[in-house]
Amino acid sequence: MAKKNNIKLAIGGTTVFKLFLVVGIVLISIVFIWYTLDVIGQLKSDAEKMVASYVKLWQLAANDNTSGGEVQIIFDEVIKKANFPVVIAGLDHQPIFWRNIPNIEDNDPSPAARAKVIKLVEKMRHDYGEIPLKYNDQVISYFYYGDSPVISQLRRMPFIEIGLVLAFILIGFIGFQNIRRSEERHIWVGMAKETAHQLGTPISSLMGWIEILQSQCETGIPAAGNQPELNTAEITAQMKTDVDRLQRVANRFGQIGSRPELREIDLNKLLEDTGQYFRRRLPFEGKGIQINCHFSPLPVMAMNGELITWAVENLIKNALQAVDPEKGRIEINSAPAKDMKCVVIQVIDNGSGIPAAYARRLFRPGFTTKKRGWGLGLTLARRIVQEYHKGKIFLVRSKPGETVFQITLPVQEATKKKTT
Ligand SMILES: Nc1ncnc2c1ncn2[C@@H]1O[C@H](COP(=O)(O)OP(=O)(O)O)[C@@H](O)[C@H]1O
Ligand SMILES: [Mg+2]
């Protein structure tokens, strides 16, 4: 049971990661914003206390001085050092003095400046209220104040933070999208080429047989005329092999994308057949290459034979391309894991090896070091093994002279799949 959950987690890993990322970003933003708002709150209460003292001072000074003309001096002396915007308005709420207002000169008499100050007074009244200034217990004017520059900057902080986080997410999203698109492009091109490649061999072979049969019909001389070992029965048998191959190719492509059917199969036989298929092709690939199989008895398991063959073929093809045509050695091994919960398939070659720098990128769509490669073999193999069989495929180790790829297929998972 635990095993099953582990596998599920591994498959859903990217989704879990994305969720984790989003939740993380949201939490960080909330903490940032909360912290900023808290600092603003503290600064504001400090500012309010300060203003209260200013106002008290002002009133004290005003009450001590019988002359209303002192207002200007008190205003200058008491309020001078404050760095927050201050406006004194008359009983009619029209501004009389102001200072520290961003972009407006202190006490600028121009109508434009006045209009702006009047507008600002409304905002100040809304934010902090109005403080009546009294002289001999009579209200003589009103005092308004606004955010200090630090507070106004801090007020903008949450928006800047949210903007940055959103920009970050957007850039990440576009980046992901681009990677996905280019991967998709690779997959499309690769699939088209792979199809052409896989269909090419049996089709040209079939064309050859048809030509022989045609000349036999036209000339009346049996095809065996120049190649005595080829009678019509032989030719039809060969044609059947090619058609079978075409059928298999068609099946393979049909399986990709839909949920493939899993059946109990003899995996060792399947591996043996795959090895045999490549052995027959060795005269074209390299005469000195040997393909050897070492199989241990395996538990019965459900899988899609066509797709697993395809995955193993891709590993063998890579091995064939990596080894020396004269003394290449390829091994196809199978064995059950110690706990019998999975079977292990290894494809080992004594070829050029894979530089460590490439090892992480091997399974990415489009990654290839070959002139005529399209970097899809391992991607496809991984899709088949991981997505369709809930197994694992990875490079065990590689150095010049020894490269080991491994496929691990879970036994119970596959059998369960079949019975449900
Ligand atoms: N057995 C191997 N020996 C050396 N390099 C390998 C082997 N298998 C895979 N590679 C490397 O991995 C790359 C990707 O392989 P693959 O996905 O099959 O694409 P392709 O074969 O089209 O290049 C290859 O280009 C090669 O560099
Ligand atoms: Mg390949």
PDB file of N, CA and C in Angstrom, residues 325-399:
ATOM      1  N   PRO A 325      31.413  -0.417 -34.015  1.00  0.00           N
ATOM      2  CA  PRO A 325      30.846  -1.447 -34.888  1.00  0.00           C
ATOM      3  C   PRO A 325      31.677  -2.733 -34.896  1.00  0.00           C
ATOM      4  N   GLU A 326      32.931  -2.628 -34.518  1.00  0.00           N
ATOM      5  CA  GLU A 326      33.798  -3.809 -34.544  1.00  0.00           C
ATOM      6  C   GLU A 326      33.739  -4.620 -33.263  1.00  0.00           C
ATOM      7  N   LYS A 327      33.691  -3.917 -32.118  1.00  0.00           N
ATOM      8  CA  LYS A 327      33.742  -4.696 -30.867  1.00  0.00           C
ATOM      9  C   LYS A 327      32.690  -4.240 -29.843  1.00  0.00           C
ATOM     10  N   GLY A 328      31.550  -3.832 -30.365  1.00  0.00           N
ATOM     11  CA  GLY A 328      30.467  -3.420 -29.475  1.00  0.00           C
ATOM     12  C   GLY A 328      29.859  -4.618 -28.752  1.00  0.00           C
ATOM     13  N   ARG A 329      29.550  -4.403 -27.482  1.00  0.00           N
ATOM     14  CA  ARG A 329      28.879  -5.458 -26.697  1.00  0.00           C
ATOM     15  C   ARG A 329      27.643  -4.843 -26.061  1.00  0.00           C
ATOM     16  N   ILE A 330      26.506  -5.464 -26.293  1.00  0.00           N
ATOM     17  CA  ILE A 330      25.271  -4.964 -25.678  1.00  0.00           C
ATOM     18  C   ILE A 330      24.647  -6.097 -24.877  1.00  0.00           C
ATOM     19  N   GLU A 331      24.251  -5.784 -23.659  1.00  0.00           N
ATOM     20  CA  GLU A 331      23.616  -6.809 -22.824  1.00  0.00           C
ATOM     21  C   GLU A 331      22.200  -6.372 -22.501  1.00  0.00           C
ATOM     22  N   ILE A 332      21.294  -7.340 -22.600  1.00  0.00           N
ATOM     23  CA  ILE A 332      19.917  -7.070 -22.156  1.00  0.00           C
ATOM     24  C   ILE A 332      19.679  -8.018 -20.987  1.00  0.00           C
ATOM     25  N   ASN A 333      19.514  -7.463 -19.809  1.00  0.00           N
ATOM     26  CA  ASN A 333      19.367  -8.305 -18.615  1.00  0.00           C
ATOM     27  C   ASN A 333      18.017  -8.078 -17.956  1.00  0.00           C
ATOM     28  N   SER A 334      17.533  -9.143 -17.328  1.00  0.00           N
ATOM     29  CA  SER A 334      16.300  -8.971 -16.550  1.00  0.00           C
ATOM     30  C   SER A 334      16.403  -9.773 -15.274  1.00  0.00           C
ATOM     31  N   ALA A 335      15.810  -9.269 -14.231  1.00  0.00           N
ATOM     32  CA  ALA A 335      15.784  -9.986 -12.954  1.00  0.00           C
ATOM     33  C   ALA A 335      14.711  -9.377 -12.077  1.00  0.00           C
ATOM     34  N   PRO A 336      14.128 -10.206 -11.194  1.00  0.00           N
ATOM     35  CA  PRO A 336      13.170  -9.611 -10.254  1.00  0.00           C
ATOM     36  C   PRO A 336      13.939  -8.882  -9.155  1.00  0.00           C
ATOM     37  N   ALA A 337      13.336  -7.842  -8.596  1.00  0.00           N
ATOM     38  CA  ALA A 337      13.962  -7.179  -7.445  1.00  0.00           C
ATOM     39  C   ALA A 337      13.902  -8.134  -6.264  1.00  0.00           C
ATOM     40  N   LYS A 338      14.746  -7.882  -5.274  1.00  0.00           N
ATOM     41  CA  LYS A 338      14.830  -8.816  -4.128  1.00  0.00           C
ATOM     42  C   LYS A 338      13.465  -9.033  -3.468  1.00  0.00           C
ATOM     43  N   ASP A 339      12.716  -7.937  -3.315  1.00  0.00           N
ATOM     44  CA  ASP A 339      11.427  -8.063  -2.636  1.00  0.00           C
ATOM     45  C   ASP A 339      10.314  -8.554  -3.569  1.00  0.00           C
ATOM     46  N   MET A 340      10.672  -8.860  -4.795  1.00  0.00           N
ATOM     47  CA  MET A 340       9.735  -9.376  -5.808  1.00  0.00           C
ATOM     48  C   MET A 340       8.625  -8.373  -6.134  1.00  0.00           C
ATOM     49  N   LYS A 341       8.777  -7.138  -5.703  1.00  0.00           N
ATOM     50  CA  LYS A 341       7.713  -6.160  -5.974  1.00  0.00           C
ATOM     51  C   LYS A 341       7.874  -5.521  -7.343  1.00  0.00           C
ATOM     52  N   CYS A 342       9.069  -5.620  -7.903  1.00  0.00           N
ATOM     53  CA  CYS A 342       9.251  -5.108  -9.255  1.00  0.00           C
ATOM     54  C   CYS A 342      10.269  -5.947 -10.014  1.00  0.00           C
ATOM     55  N   VAL A 343      10.240  -5.757 -11.316  1.00  0.00           N
ATOM     56  CA  VAL A 343      11.272  -6.421 -12.112  1.00  0.00           C
ATOM     57  C   VAL A 343      12.185  -5.342 -12.676  1.00  0.00           C
ATOM     58  N   VAL A 344      13.430  -5.745 -12.870  1.00  0.00           N
ATOM     59  CA  VAL A 344      14.439  -4.794 -13.317  1.00  0.00           C
ATOM     60  C   VAL A 344      14.961  -5.236 -14.684  1.00  0.00           C
ATOM     61  N   ILE A 345      14.924  -4.315 -15.627  1.00  0.00           N
ATOM     62  CA  ILE A 345      15.495  -4.594 -16.948  1.00  0.00           C
ATOM     63  C   ILE A 345      16.686  -3.654 -17.106  1.00  0.00           C
ATOM     64  N   GLN A 346      17.813  -4.188 -17.519  1.00  0.00           N
ATOM     65  CA  GLN A 346      18.964  -3.311 -17.760  1.00  0.00           C
ATOM     66  C   GLN A 346      19.451  -3.484 -19.188  1.00  0.00           C
ATOM     67  N   VAL A 347      19.793  -2.380 -19.818  1.00  0.00           N
ATOM     68  CA  VAL A 347      20.438  -2.425 -21.132  1.00  0.00           C
ATOM     69  C   VAL A 347      21.823  -1.807 -20.938  1.00  0.00           C
ATOM     70  N   ILE A 348      22.832  -2.625 -21.161  1.00  0.00           N
ATOM     71  CA  ILE A 348      24.210  -2.210 -20.877  1.00  0.00           C
ATOM     72  C   ILE A 348      25.007  -2.227 -22.182  1.00  0.00           C
ATOM     73  N   ASP A 349      25.806  -1.198 -22.378  1.00  0.00           N
ATOM     74  CA  ASP A 349      26.665  -1.236 -23.570  1.00  0.00           C
ATOM     75  C   ASP A 349      28.080  -0.810 -23.211  1.00  0.00           C
ATOM     76  N   ASN A 350      29.034  -1.174 -24.064  1.00  0.00           N
ATOM     77  CA  ASN A 350      30.429  -0.785 -23.808  1.00  0.00           C
ATOM     78  C   ASN A 350      30.841   0.347 -24.761  1.00  0.00           C
ATOM     79  N   GLY A 351      29.894   1.254 -24.981  1.00  0.00           N
ATOM     80  CA  GLY A 351      30.123   2.335 -25.943  1.00  0.00           C
ATOM     81  C   GLY A 351      30.805   3.556 -25.352  1.00  0.00           C
ATOM     82  N   SER A 352      30.575   4.673 -26.024  1.00  0.00           N
ATOM     83  CA  SER A 352      31.308   5.905 -25.719  1.00  0.00           C
ATOM     84  C   SER A 352      31.001   6.482 -24.344  1.00  0.00           C
ATOM     85  N   GLY A 353      29.856   6.135 -23.782  1.00  0.00           N
ATOM     86  CA  GLY A 353      29.485   6.693 -22.474  1.00  0.00           C
ATOM     87  C   GLY A 353      28.830   8.050 -22.627  1.00  0.00           C
ATOM     88  N   ILE A 354      28.245   8.517 -21.527  1.00  0.00           N
ATOM     89  CA  ILE A 354      27.514   9.791 -21.545  1.00  0.00           C
ATOM     90  C   ILE A 354      28.219  10.760 -20.600  1.00  0.00           C
ATOM     91  N   PRO A 355      28.663  11.911 -21.093  1.00  0.00           N
ATOM     92  CA  PRO A 355      29.308  12.887 -20.204  1.00  0.00           C
ATOM     93  C   PRO A 355      28.356  13.280 -19.075  1.00  0.00           C
ATOM     94  N   ALA A 356      28.929  13.459 -17.878  1.00  0.00           N
ATOM     95  CA  ALA A 356      28.097  13.765 -16.696  1.00  0.00           C
ATOM     96  C   ALA A 356      27.209  14.982 -16.951  1.00  0.00           C
ATOM     97  N   ALA A 357      27.716  15.948 -17.720  1.00  0.00           N
ATOM     98  CA  ALA A 357      26.953  17.179 -17.960  1.00  0.00           C
ATOM     99  C   ALA A 357      25.660  16.902 -18.718  1.00  0.00           C
ATOM    100  N   TYR A 358      25.619  15.829 -19.472  1.00  0.00           N
ATOM    101  CA  TYR A 358      24.412  15.526 -20.254  1.00  0.00           C
ATOM    102  C   TYR A 358      23.400  14.718 -19.458  1.00  0.00           C
ATOM    103  N   ALA A 359      23.913  14.035 -18.416  1.00  0.00           N
ATOM    104  CA  ALA A 359      23.087  13.028 -17.742  1.00  0.00           C
ATOM    105  C   ALA A 359      21.733  13.574 -17.312  1.00  0.00           C
ATOM    106  N   ARG A 360      21.691  14.833 -16.853  1.00  0.00           N
ATOM    107  CA  ARG A 360      20.425  15.376 -16.359  1.00  0.00           C
ATOM    108  C   ARG A 360      19.436  15.682 -17.479  1.00  0.00           C
ATOM    109  N   ARG A 361      19.970  15.853 -18.692  1.00  0.00           N
ATOM    110  CA  ARG A 361      19.093  16.307 -19.776  1.00  0.00           C
ATOM    111  C   ARG A 361      18.630  15.193 -20.704  1.00  0.00           C
ATOM    112  N   LEU A 362      19.161  13.986 -20.457  1.00  0.00           N
ATOM    113  CA  LEU A 362      18.929  12.880 -21.398  1.00  0.00           C
ATOM    114  C   LEU A 362      17.475  12.679 -21.794  1.00  0.00           C
ATOM    115  N   PHE A 363      16.583  12.782 -20.782  1.00  0.00           N
ATOM    116  CA  PHE A 363      15.190  12.409 -21.025  1.00  0.00           C
ATOM    117  C   PHE A 363      14.345  13.569 -21.519  1.00  0.00           C
ATOM    118  N   ARG A 364      14.967  14.742 -21.678  1.00  0.00           N
ATOM    119  CA  ARG A 364      14.179  15.889 -22.153  1.00  0.00           C
ATOM    120  C   ARG A 364      13.874  15.748 -23.629  1.00  0.00           C
ATOM    121  N   PRO A 365      12.648  16.122 -24.023  1.00  0.00           N
ATOM    122  CA  PRO A 365      12.326  16.029 -25.447  1.00  0.00           C
ATOM    123  C   PRO A 365      13.277  16.914 -26.241  1.00  0.00           C
ATOM    124  N   GLY A 366      13.794  16.389 -27.301  1.00  0.00           N
ATOM    125  CA  GLY A 366      14.648  17.199 -28.172  1.00  0.00           C
ATOM    126  C   GLY A 366      16.108  17.156 -27.796  1.00  0.00           C
ATOM    127  N   PHE A 367      16.457  16.530 -26.643  1.00  0.00           N
ATOM    128  CA  PHE A 367      17.878  16.484 -26.312  1.00  0.00           C
ATOM    129  C   PHE A 367      18.570  15.390 -27.120  1.00  0.00           C
ATOM    130  N   THR A 368      19.524  15.798 -27.922  1.00  0.00           N
ATOM    131  CA  THR A 368      20.273  14.831 -28.712  1.00  0.00           C
ATOM    132  C   THR A 368      21.684  15.337 -28.939  1.00  0.00           C
ATOM    133  N   THR A 369      22.629  14.419 -29.080  1.00  0.00           N
ATOM    134  CA  THR A 369      23.992  14.817 -29.418  1.00  0.00           C
ATOM    135  C   THR A 369      24.326  14.287 -30.808  1.00  0.00           C
ATOM    136  N   LYS A 370      23.279  13.736 -31.451  1.00  0.00           N
ATOM    137  CA  LYS A 370      23.525  13.104 -32.749  1.00  0.00           C
ATOM    138  C   LYS A 370      23.139  14.036 -33.884  1.00  0.00           C
ATOM    139  N   LYS A 371      23.911  13.934 -34.948  1.00  0.00           N
ATOM    140  CA  LYS A 371      23.667  14.796 -36.102  1.00  0.00           C
ATOM    141  C   LYS A 371      22.255  14.576 -36.653  1.00  0.00           C
ATOM    142  N   ARG A 372      21.870  13.303 -36.714  1.00  0.00           N
ATOM    143  CA  ARG A 372      20.567  13.008 -37.286  1.00  0.00           C
ATOM    144  C   ARG A 372      19.573  12.512 -36.240  1.00  0.00           C
ATOM    145  N   GLY A 373      19.855  12.836 -35.003  1.00  0.00           N
ATOM    146  CA  GLY A 373      18.936  12.393 -33.939  1.00  0.00           C
ATOM    147  C   GLY A 373      17.841  13.431 -33.744  1.00  0.00           C
ATOM    148  N   TRP A 374      16.749  13.015 -33.097  1.00  0.00           N
ATOM    149  CA  TRP A 374      15.728  14.024 -32.771  1.00  0.00           C
ATOM    150  C   TRP A 374      15.392  14.003 -31.278  1.00  0.00           C
ATOM    151  N   GLY A 375      16.214  13.270 -30.545  1.00  0.00           N
ATOM    152  CA  GLY A 375      16.107  13.371 -29.085  1.00  0.00           C
ATOM    153  C   GLY A 375      14.765  13.006 -28.514  1.00  0.00           C
ATOM    154  N   LEU A 376      14.166  11.969 -29.062  1.00  0.00           N
ATOM    155  CA  LEU A 376      12.838  11.599 -28.598  1.00  0.00           C
ATOM    156  C   LEU A 376      12.801  10.186 -28.032  1.00  0.00           C
ATOM    157  N   GLY A 377      13.843   9.401 -28.339  1.00  0.00           N
ATOM    158  CA  GLY A 377      13.858   7.988 -27.931  1.00  0.00           C
ATOM    159  C   GLY A 377      13.667   7.818 -26.437  1.00  0.00           C
ATOM    160  N   LEU A 378      14.472   8.526 -25.657  1.00  0.00           N
ATOM    161  CA  LEU A 378      14.405   8.360 -24.197  1.00  0.00           C
ATOM    162  C   LEU A 378      13.144   9.017 -23.630  1.00  0.00           C
ATOM    163  N   THR A 379      12.720  10.133 -24.256  1.00  0.00           N
ATOM    164  CA  THR A 379      11.481  10.792 -23.809  1.00  0.00           C
ATOM    165  C   THR A 379      10.313   9.815 -23.929  1.00  0.00           C
ATOM    166  N   LEU A 380      10.267   9.181 -25.085  1.00  0.00           N
ATOM    167  CA  LEU A 380       9.184   8.231 -25.350  1.00  0.00           C
ATOM    168  C   LEU A 380       9.268   7.047 -24.384  1.00  0.00           C
ATOM    169  N   ALA A 381      10.496   6.545 -24.205  1.00  0.00           N
ATOM    170  CA  ALA A 381      10.692   5.406 -23.299  1.00  0.00           C
ATOM    171  C   ALA A 381      10.223   5.786 -21.895  1.00  0.00           C
ATOM    172  N   ARG A 382      10.549   7.001 -21.482  1.00  0.00           N
ATOM    173  CA  ARG A 382      10.153   7.420 -20.141  1.00  0.00           C
ATOM    174  C   ARG A 382       8.633   7.528 -20.021  1.00  0.00           C
ATOM    175  N   ARG A 383       8.022   8.060 -21.075  1.00  0.00           N
ATOM    176  CA  ARG A 383       6.562   8.167 -21.061  1.00  0.00           C
ATOM    177  C   ARG A 383       5.932   6.779 -20.924  1.00  0.00           C
ATOM    178  N   ILE A 384       6.448   5.853 -21.709  1.00  0.00           N
ATOM    179  CA  ILE A 384       5.893   4.494 -21.692  1.00  0.00           C
ATOM    180  C   ILE A 384       6.070   3.868 -20.313  1.00  0.00           C
ATOM    181  N   VAL A 385       7.268   3.995 -19.761  1.00  0.00           N
ATOM    182  CA  VAL A 385       7.567   3.322 -18.493  1.00  0.00           C
ATOM    183  C   VAL A 385       6.866   4.027 -17.320  1.00  0.00           C
ATOM    184  N   GLN A 386       7.002   5.335 -17.263  1.00  0.00           N
ATOM    185  CA  GLN A 386       6.486   6.035 -16.074  1.00  0.00           C
ATOM    186  C   GLN A 386       4.984   6.243 -16.122  1.00  0.00           C
ATOM    187  N   GLU A 387       4.497   6.740 -17.266  1.00  0.00           N
ATOM    188  CA  GLU A 387       3.085   7.100 -17.291  1.00  0.00           C
ATOM    189  C   GLU A 387       2.178   5.901 -17.512  1.00  0.00           C
ATOM    190  N   TYR A 388       2.608   5.000 -18.415  1.00  0.00           N
ATOM    191  CA  TYR A 388       1.712   3.889 -18.735  1.00  0.00           C
ATOM    192  C   TYR A 388       1.929   2.671 -17.854  1.00  0.00           C
ATOM    193  N   HIS A 389       3.101   2.569 -17.241  1.00  0.00           N
ATOM    194  CA  HIS A 389       3.358   1.387 -16.420  1.00  0.00           C
ATOM    195  C   HIS A 389       3.745   1.729 -14.986  1.00  0.00           C
ATOM    196  N   LYS A 390       3.722   3.019 -14.654  1.00  0.00           N
ATOM    197  CA  LYS A 390       4.049   3.452 -13.288  1.00  0.00           C
ATOM    198  C   LYS A 390       5.395   2.924 -12.816  1.00  0.00           C
ATOM    199  N   GLY A 391       6.298   2.786 -13.755  1.00  0.00           N
ATOM    200  CA  GLY A 391       7.633   2.301 -13.409  1.00  0.00           C
ATOM    201  C   GLY A 391       8.630   3.432 -13.416  1.00  0.00           C
ATOM    202  N   LYS A 392       9.904   3.064 -13.441  1.00  0.00           N
ATOM    203  CA  LYS A 392      10.958   4.082 -13.454  1.00  0.00           C
ATOM    204  C   LYS A 392      11.960   3.728 -14.529  1.00  0.00           C
ATOM    205  N   ILE A 393      12.540   4.759 -15.137  1.00  0.00           N
ATOM    206  CA  ILE A 393      13.603   4.528 -16.101  1.00  0.00           C
ATOM    207  C   ILE A 393      14.675   5.564 -15.835  1.00  0.00           C
ATOM    208  N   PHE A 394      15.906   5.120 -15.755  1.00  0.00           N
ATOM    209  CA  PHE A 394      16.980   6.075 -15.451  1.00  0.00           C
ATOM    210  C   PHE A 394      18.331   5.529 -15.887  1.00  0.00           C
ATOM    211  N   LEU A 395      19.291   6.428 -15.908  1.00  0.00           N
ATOM    212  CA  LEU A 395      20.660   6.057 -16.217  1.00  0.00           C
ATOM    213  C   LEU A 395      21.302   5.649 -14.903  1.00  0.00           C
ATOM    214  N   VAL A 396      21.748   4.401 -14.799  1.00  0.00           N
ATOM    215  CA  VAL A 396      22.337   3.927 -13.544  1.00  0.00           C
ATOM    216  C   VAL A 396      23.744   4.496 -13.406  1.00  0.00           C
ATOM    217  N   ARG A 397      24.550   4.302 -14.440  1.00  0.00           N
ATOM    218  CA  ARG A 397      25.905   4.879 -14.449  1.00  0.00           C
ATOM    219  C   ARG A 397      26.389   4.890 -15.885  1.00  0.00           C
ATOM    220  N   SER A 398      27.381   5.731 -16.128  1.00  0.00           N
ATOM    221  CA  SER A 398      27.935   5.778 -17.477  1.00  0.00           C
ATOM    222  C   SER A 398      29.352   6.321 -17.446  1.00  0.00           C
ATOM    223  N   LYS A 399      30.217   5.621 -18.123  1.00  0.00           N
ATOM    224  CA  LYS A 399      31.577   6.109 -18.349  1.00  0.00           C
ATOM    225  C   LYS A 399      32.001   5.508 -19.682  1.00  0.00           C
TER     226      LYS A 399
END
